[in-house]
Amino acid sequence: MYVAVKGGERAIDAAHAWLAEERRGDPAIPELSVAQIRSQLTLAVNRVMTEGALYDPDLAALAIKQARGDLIEAIFLLRAYRTTLPRLGTSQPLETAKMQVSRRISATFKDLPGGQVLGPTFDYTHRLLDFALMAEGEMPAAPTAPVRDDPVPHVMGLLDRDGLIEPAPEGGTPADLTRAPLEFPADRALRLQSIARGDEGFLLGLAYSTQRGYGRTHAFVGELRIGTVAVEMEIPELGFAVEIGEIEVSECETVNQFKGSKTEPPQFTRGYGLVFGQNERKALSVSLVDRALRWQELGEDFVGAPAQDEEFVLSHCDNVQATGFLEHIKLPHYVDFQAELELIRRLRREALQEAAE
Amino acid sequence: MSLLTDRRALMGLLARAAPDRLAALAGPLPEAIELRPAQTGTVMVQGRIGGTGAAFKMGEMVVTRCSVQVAGIAGHAHVQGRDKAHARTAAVLDAMWQADPARIAALLAPLAAEETARRQTRAAKAAATRVEFFTLVRGEDQ
Amino acid sequence: MSALTGGFTSPAPQAARAFRLALMALSRPGRIETVSGATGPAPLSAAAATLLLVLADRDTPIFLGAGHDGTDVREWIAFHIGAPLVPPEAAMLAVGTWPDLPLSRFPIGLPDYPDRSATLIVESPAISAEGPRLTGPGIAGEARLSLPEVNAFRANRMLYPQGLDFFFTAGDRLAALPRSTQVESA
């Protein structure tokens, strides 16, 4: 059976026009500029860049404006835009040890070279609504202190020196899920790419589940650092690498208990997360999930926890894929449903007939 | 790194520059042949597992590149963002620098100074949030 | 002529136009098209250079036949395309004269992924609509094309849906022979 589905065009045009009007809101109130979103809703911009897997604060801010603040819609817009761009190259791996840090803390070592730098954090705020923000006004300038030029080494290096923690893995050219379809089993590099762009809420839930006992890994934050790093790329026509820009990233390394295995002595193991922008909840979640997914490599038991199941995690963490499939069920399924309806009617007819006999 | 002797320093500064500020400093540019017209694309940014280990793909960043020829010298640029004029200006300045580094280094000196000042300000704010622990000696330890 | 010149001057329309012509040639086997836009260093023909710009990017591993594998061509590809140069076994695209292309070494795709196969750009002395007889999808009745031989293409057809696809280039002219075409001696 064929059901003609036409005639929605005028209605769709009108819906788009109304959407544009609703996006603008009350014309008596000044319009929000992309620059305002970029500089004042920075953490939303960071989330859209991370999950959109495209670093460009202007575009992310535009996407947020266009999506009326629906961040998953904004991420979708950014991903769609990305597909129109040619790939110009691949950067050298970031040297996060050379990061200009705005925040750098360790929950495992109190006194560490480079110190504990709190940065612009919510951590010690009282979570009381600040009604002063309802009025516009001048901010007092943030205090400054003399800059000390001591190096800020990775905390893990301190443990590594004593052999108390597994070394960071070495490896060759990593796979790229934007170039080749994701296949299982996925190696750690591919998993990190996948969960870095995964939904923050989904990963937060999974990370929390490991803390509550579903694949427990006893994570401590070895180090969390946020700041800017240079991005360098080898330019073929030059024959050397140059800096092509500077990006803000959040990096988290967890230290996890490990009893040892047949081949490994007892030592600490690591989880790792690296994401765009100041985005520490996401970086932490990624590190916990990264560690949970490593059970096989470390010879741990699979206890059936969702966070250990790489196919479950990687296949469901992408919110653009998830929302696309979820939301498609509201689009016309008239033919499918017609078939279901006829099937039910036939089954009922048959059941009634049988009962009558 | 010196703008006078190090082409990498120059190219990095041009890549990070705010397009408007760079255009204002550069002023009118000489004629240039476009070897590869400005093109916006992405660069896949790589991280390292554990900060120091094997590489992995983190996500892409938007980059615009351009290659030009000025008075027989090829200039190249890869700059952050979507601004084609920014990439072209950077490529022209790269070519001009190769002919006369002193002139371009002087031209761009304010840009470098402003960048250093911005970084210093951020570092100073970060320094103010550095925790200075002091340990209270507890009675039973004495 | 240098490594830095000879690219598209207006990339979007030139690439779109050339891609359209390449598609026409491939979907109408034997049809000869004239393409332009790119100029590569010798011995790269204008048609092959244009095809390279249209079909390859930095994710397209390219094999260069011995006659084409020189510093000039390598540098031109590095600047304008950024594609890695690889042995035949790893190639998705290849350029060379017929004797320079070791057919048996190129990937023909997998049964599940027949698209993971190589496309060969065969630099030819000349192309004309005469020679072996072509029949199959995209051909009304039959077509004729000046192919370097017949048996290799018959063997390639037997691999279908796996197999190689071919472009033939001479100067600014190109024709194509997809794996779906039957080839018989004239």
PDB file of N, CA and C in Angstrom, chain A residues 87-90 179 181 183 236-237, chain C residues 4 57-59 78-79 82 113 116:
ATOM      1  N   ARG A  87      39.636  18.371   5.026  1.00  0.00           N
ATOM      2  CA  ARG A  87      40.644  18.132   6.055  1.00  0.00           C
ATOM      3  C   ARG A  87      41.983  18.624   5.517  1.00  0.00           C
ATOM      4  N   LEU A  88      42.594  19.564   6.225  1.00  0.00           N
ATOM      5  CA  LEU A  88      43.860  20.131   5.741  1.00  0.00           C
ATOM      6  C   LEU A  88      45.081  19.442   6.335  1.00  0.00           C
ATOM      7  N   GLY A  89      44.878  18.678   7.393  1.00  0.00           N
ATOM      8  CA  GLY A  89      46.044  18.011   7.969  1.00  0.00           C
ATOM      9  C   GLY A  89      45.762  17.481   9.354  1.00  0.00           C
ATOM     10  N   THR A  90      46.797  16.943   9.960  1.00  0.00           N
ATOM     11  CA  THR A  90      46.720  16.389  11.304  1.00  0.00           C
ATOM     12  C   THR A  90      47.814  17.040  12.136  1.00  0.00           C
ATOM     13  N   ARG A 179      37.002   8.981   9.796  1.00  0.00           N
ATOM     14  CA  ARG A 179      37.467   8.540   8.485  1.00  0.00           C
ATOM     15  C   ARG A 179      37.109   7.088   8.188  1.00  0.00           C
ATOM     16  N   PRO A 181      34.691   3.718   9.652  1.00  0.00           N
ATOM     17  CA  PRO A 181      33.624   3.395  10.600  1.00  0.00           C
ATOM     18  C   PRO A 181      34.170   2.688  11.836  1.00  0.00           C
ATOM     19  N   GLU A 183      34.743   0.094  14.475  1.00  0.00           N
ATOM     20  CA  GLU A 183      34.593  -1.364  14.535  1.00  0.00           C
ATOM     21  C   GLU A 183      35.095  -1.848  15.891  1.00  0.00           C
ATOM     22  N   PRO A 236      53.923  20.337   4.669  1.00  0.00           N
ATOM     23  CA  PRO A 236      54.772  19.669   3.670  1.00  0.00           C
ATOM     24  C   PRO A 236      55.602  20.649   2.846  1.00  0.00           C
ATOM     25  N   GLU A 237      54.995  21.780   2.437  1.00  0.00           N
ATOM     26  CA  GLU A 237      55.729  22.704   1.562  1.00  0.00           C
ATOM     27  C   GLU A 237      56.847  23.436   2.304  1.00  0.00           C
TER      28      GLU A 237
ATOM     29  N   LEU C   4      54.626  24.651  -6.705  1.00  0.00           N
ATOM     30  CA  LEU C   4      53.611  25.488  -6.074  1.00  0.00           C
ATOM     31  C   LEU C   4      52.589  26.034  -7.057  1.00  0.00           C
ATOM     32  N   ASP C  57      42.627  13.511  -1.871  1.00  0.00           N
ATOM     33  CA  ASP C  57      42.962  14.474  -0.826  1.00  0.00           C
ATOM     34  C   ASP C  57      43.973  13.785   0.076  1.00  0.00           C
ATOM     35  N   ARG C  58      44.198  14.354   1.230  1.00  0.00           N
ATOM     36  CA  ARG C  58      45.280  13.816   2.059  1.00  0.00           C
ATOM     37  C   ARG C  58      44.949  12.449   2.661  1.00  0.00           C
ATOM     38  N   ASP C  59      43.725  11.993   2.469  1.00  0.00           N
ATOM     39  CA  ASP C  59      43.369  10.658   2.931  1.00  0.00           C
ATOM     40  C   ASP C  59      43.344   9.645   1.795  1.00  0.00           C
ATOM     41  N   ALA C  78      52.482  16.855  -2.978  1.00  0.00           N
ATOM     42  CA  ALA C  78      52.578  17.240  -1.561  1.00  0.00           C
ATOM     43  C   ALA C  78      51.921  18.597  -1.312  1.00  0.00           C
ATOM     44  N   PHE C  79      52.157  19.551  -2.207  1.00  0.00           N
ATOM     45  CA  PHE C  79      51.627  20.898  -1.982  1.00  0.00           C
ATOM     46  C   PHE C  79      50.128  20.977  -2.293  1.00  0.00           C
ATOM     47  N   GLY C  82      48.568  16.809  -0.752  1.00  0.00           N
ATOM     48  CA  GLY C  82      48.978  16.339   0.577  1.00  0.00           C
ATOM     49  C   GLY C  82      48.776  14.847   0.756  1.00  0.00           C
ATOM     50  N   TYR C 113      33.206  -5.095   1.250  1.00  0.00           N
ATOM     51  CA  TYR C 113      33.492  -3.693   0.926  1.00  0.00           C
ATOM     52  C   TYR C 113      34.206  -3.615  -0.424  1.00  0.00           C
ATOM     53  N   ARG C 116      36.613  -0.723  -1.397  1.00  0.00           N
ATOM     54  CA  ARG C 116      37.987  -0.524  -0.898  1.00  0.00           C
ATOM     55  C   ARG C 116      38.992  -1.033  -1.929  1.00  0.00           C
TER      56      ARG C 116
END
